[in-house]
Short mmCIF file of C-alpha atoms in Angstrom, two decimals:
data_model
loop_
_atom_site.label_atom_id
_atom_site.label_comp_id
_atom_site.label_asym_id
_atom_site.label_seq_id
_atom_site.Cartn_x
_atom_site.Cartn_y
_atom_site.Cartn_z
CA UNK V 1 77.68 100.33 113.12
CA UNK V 2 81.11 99.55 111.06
CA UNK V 3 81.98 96.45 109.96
CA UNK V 4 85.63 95.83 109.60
CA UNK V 5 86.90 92.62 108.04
CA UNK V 6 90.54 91.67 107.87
CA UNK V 7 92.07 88.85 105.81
CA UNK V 8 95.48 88.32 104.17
CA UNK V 9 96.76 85.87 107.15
CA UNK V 10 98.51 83.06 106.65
CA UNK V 11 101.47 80.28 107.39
CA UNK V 12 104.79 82.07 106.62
CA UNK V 13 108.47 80.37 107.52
CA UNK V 14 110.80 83.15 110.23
CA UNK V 15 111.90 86.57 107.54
CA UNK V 16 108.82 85.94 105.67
CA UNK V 17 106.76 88.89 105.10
CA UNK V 18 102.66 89.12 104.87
CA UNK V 19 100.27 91.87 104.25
CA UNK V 20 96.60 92.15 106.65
CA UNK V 21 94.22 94.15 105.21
CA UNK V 22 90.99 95.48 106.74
CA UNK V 23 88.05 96.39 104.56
CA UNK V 24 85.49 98.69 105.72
CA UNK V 25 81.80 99.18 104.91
CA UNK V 26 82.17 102.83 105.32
CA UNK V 27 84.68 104.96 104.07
CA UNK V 28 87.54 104.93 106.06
CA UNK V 29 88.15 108.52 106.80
CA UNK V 30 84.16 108.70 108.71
CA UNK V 31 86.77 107.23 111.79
CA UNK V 32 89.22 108.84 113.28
CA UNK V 33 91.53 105.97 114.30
CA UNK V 34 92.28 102.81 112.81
CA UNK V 35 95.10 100.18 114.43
CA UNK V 36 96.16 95.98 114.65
CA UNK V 37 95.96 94.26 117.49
CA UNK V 38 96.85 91.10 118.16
CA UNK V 39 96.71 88.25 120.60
CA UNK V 40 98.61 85.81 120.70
CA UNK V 41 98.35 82.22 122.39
CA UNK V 42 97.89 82.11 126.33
CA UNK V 43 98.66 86.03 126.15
CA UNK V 44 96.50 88.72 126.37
CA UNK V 45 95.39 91.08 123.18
CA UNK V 46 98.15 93.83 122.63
CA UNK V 47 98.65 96.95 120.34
CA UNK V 48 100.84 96.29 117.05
CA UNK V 49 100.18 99.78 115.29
CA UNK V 50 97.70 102.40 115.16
CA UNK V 51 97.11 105.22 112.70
CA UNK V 52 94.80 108.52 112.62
CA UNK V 53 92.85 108.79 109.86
CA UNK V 54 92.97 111.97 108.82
CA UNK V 55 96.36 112.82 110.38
CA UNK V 56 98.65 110.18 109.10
CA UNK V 57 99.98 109.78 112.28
CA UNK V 58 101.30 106.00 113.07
CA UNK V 59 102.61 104.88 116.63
CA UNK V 60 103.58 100.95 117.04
CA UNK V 61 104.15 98.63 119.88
CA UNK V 62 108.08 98.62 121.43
CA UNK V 63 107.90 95.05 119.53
CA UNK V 64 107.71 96.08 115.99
CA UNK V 65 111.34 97.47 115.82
CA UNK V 66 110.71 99.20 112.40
CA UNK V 67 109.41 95.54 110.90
CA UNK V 68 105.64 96.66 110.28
CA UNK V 69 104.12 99.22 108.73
CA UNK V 70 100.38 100.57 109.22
CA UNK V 71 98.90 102.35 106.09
CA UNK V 72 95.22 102.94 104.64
CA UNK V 73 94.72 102.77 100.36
CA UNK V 74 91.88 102.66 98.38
CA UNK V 75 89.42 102.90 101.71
CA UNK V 76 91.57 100.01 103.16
CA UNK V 77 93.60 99.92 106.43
CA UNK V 78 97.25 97.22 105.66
CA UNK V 79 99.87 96.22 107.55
CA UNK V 80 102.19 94.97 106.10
CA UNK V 81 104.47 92.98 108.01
CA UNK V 82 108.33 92.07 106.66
CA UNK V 83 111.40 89.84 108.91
CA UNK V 84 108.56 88.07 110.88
CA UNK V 85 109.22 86.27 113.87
CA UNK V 86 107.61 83.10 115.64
CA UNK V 87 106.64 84.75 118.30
CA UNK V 88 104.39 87.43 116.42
CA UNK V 89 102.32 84.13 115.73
CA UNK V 90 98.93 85.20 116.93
CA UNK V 91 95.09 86.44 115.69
CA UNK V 92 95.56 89.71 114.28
CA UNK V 93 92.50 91.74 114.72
CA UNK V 94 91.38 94.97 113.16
CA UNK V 95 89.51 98.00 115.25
CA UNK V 96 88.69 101.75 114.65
CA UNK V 97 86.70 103.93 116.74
CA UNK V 98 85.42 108.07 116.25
CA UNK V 99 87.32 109.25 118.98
CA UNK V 100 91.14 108.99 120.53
CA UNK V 101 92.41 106.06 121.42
CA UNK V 102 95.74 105.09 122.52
CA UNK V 103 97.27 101.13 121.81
CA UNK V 104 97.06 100.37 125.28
CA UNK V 105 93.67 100.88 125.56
CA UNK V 106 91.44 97.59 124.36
CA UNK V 107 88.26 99.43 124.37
CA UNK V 108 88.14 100.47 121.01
CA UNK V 109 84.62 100.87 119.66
CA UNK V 110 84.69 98.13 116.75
CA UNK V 111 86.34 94.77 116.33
CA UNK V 112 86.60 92.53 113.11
CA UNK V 113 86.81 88.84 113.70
CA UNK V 114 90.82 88.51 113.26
CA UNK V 115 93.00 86.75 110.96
CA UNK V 116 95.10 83.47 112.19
CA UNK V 117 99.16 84.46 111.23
CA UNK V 118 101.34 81.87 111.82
CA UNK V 119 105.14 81.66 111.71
CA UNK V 120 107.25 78.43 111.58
CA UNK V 121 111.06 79.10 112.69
#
């Protein structure tokens, strides 16, 4: 099993900026994909940004528009978030699984409990 735990969320005013971060009790390279979901109120979990492991590859939701960025340092997966919006008020979550995954797909292997962000306009 791998146990992911995110924190770093928060209350942040519209064009704030905060950084998630996802520790791992495994190194983080033993999984081939990491990503950020979220879920926001009434809506159903979606795909924020994704990255392979050992690749470096990223891919984000259509939503992002270049605001986000998805990184792993020092064994820990980030996302560091910049010009936030209301509406990306929501639980972020963390997951990673051993094999391919796209966003769209919500069967990713494992889950950490998700951090509350919340942004006032």
């Amino acid at each position: 099993q791998l146990q992911l735990m995110e924190s770093g969320g928060g209350s942040v005013q519209a064009g704030g900026s905060l950084r998630l971060s996802c520790k791992t009790d495994k190194y983080t390279y033993s999984t081939f994909q990491m990503a950020w979901f979220r879920q926001r109120p009434g809506k159903e979990r979606e795909g924020v940004a994704l990255i392979v492991t050992k690749g470096g590859m990223r891919y984000y939701g259509d939503f992002v528009e270049g605001r986000f960025t998805i990184y792993i340092e020092q064994n820990t997966l980030f996302l560091q978030m910049n010009s936030l919006k209301p509406e990306d008020t929501a639980m972020y979550y963390c997951a990673a699984d051993y094999y391919q995954k796209q966003l769209s797909d919500s069967q990713w292997r494992f889950w950490g409990r998700g951090t509350q962000v919340t942004v006032s306009s």
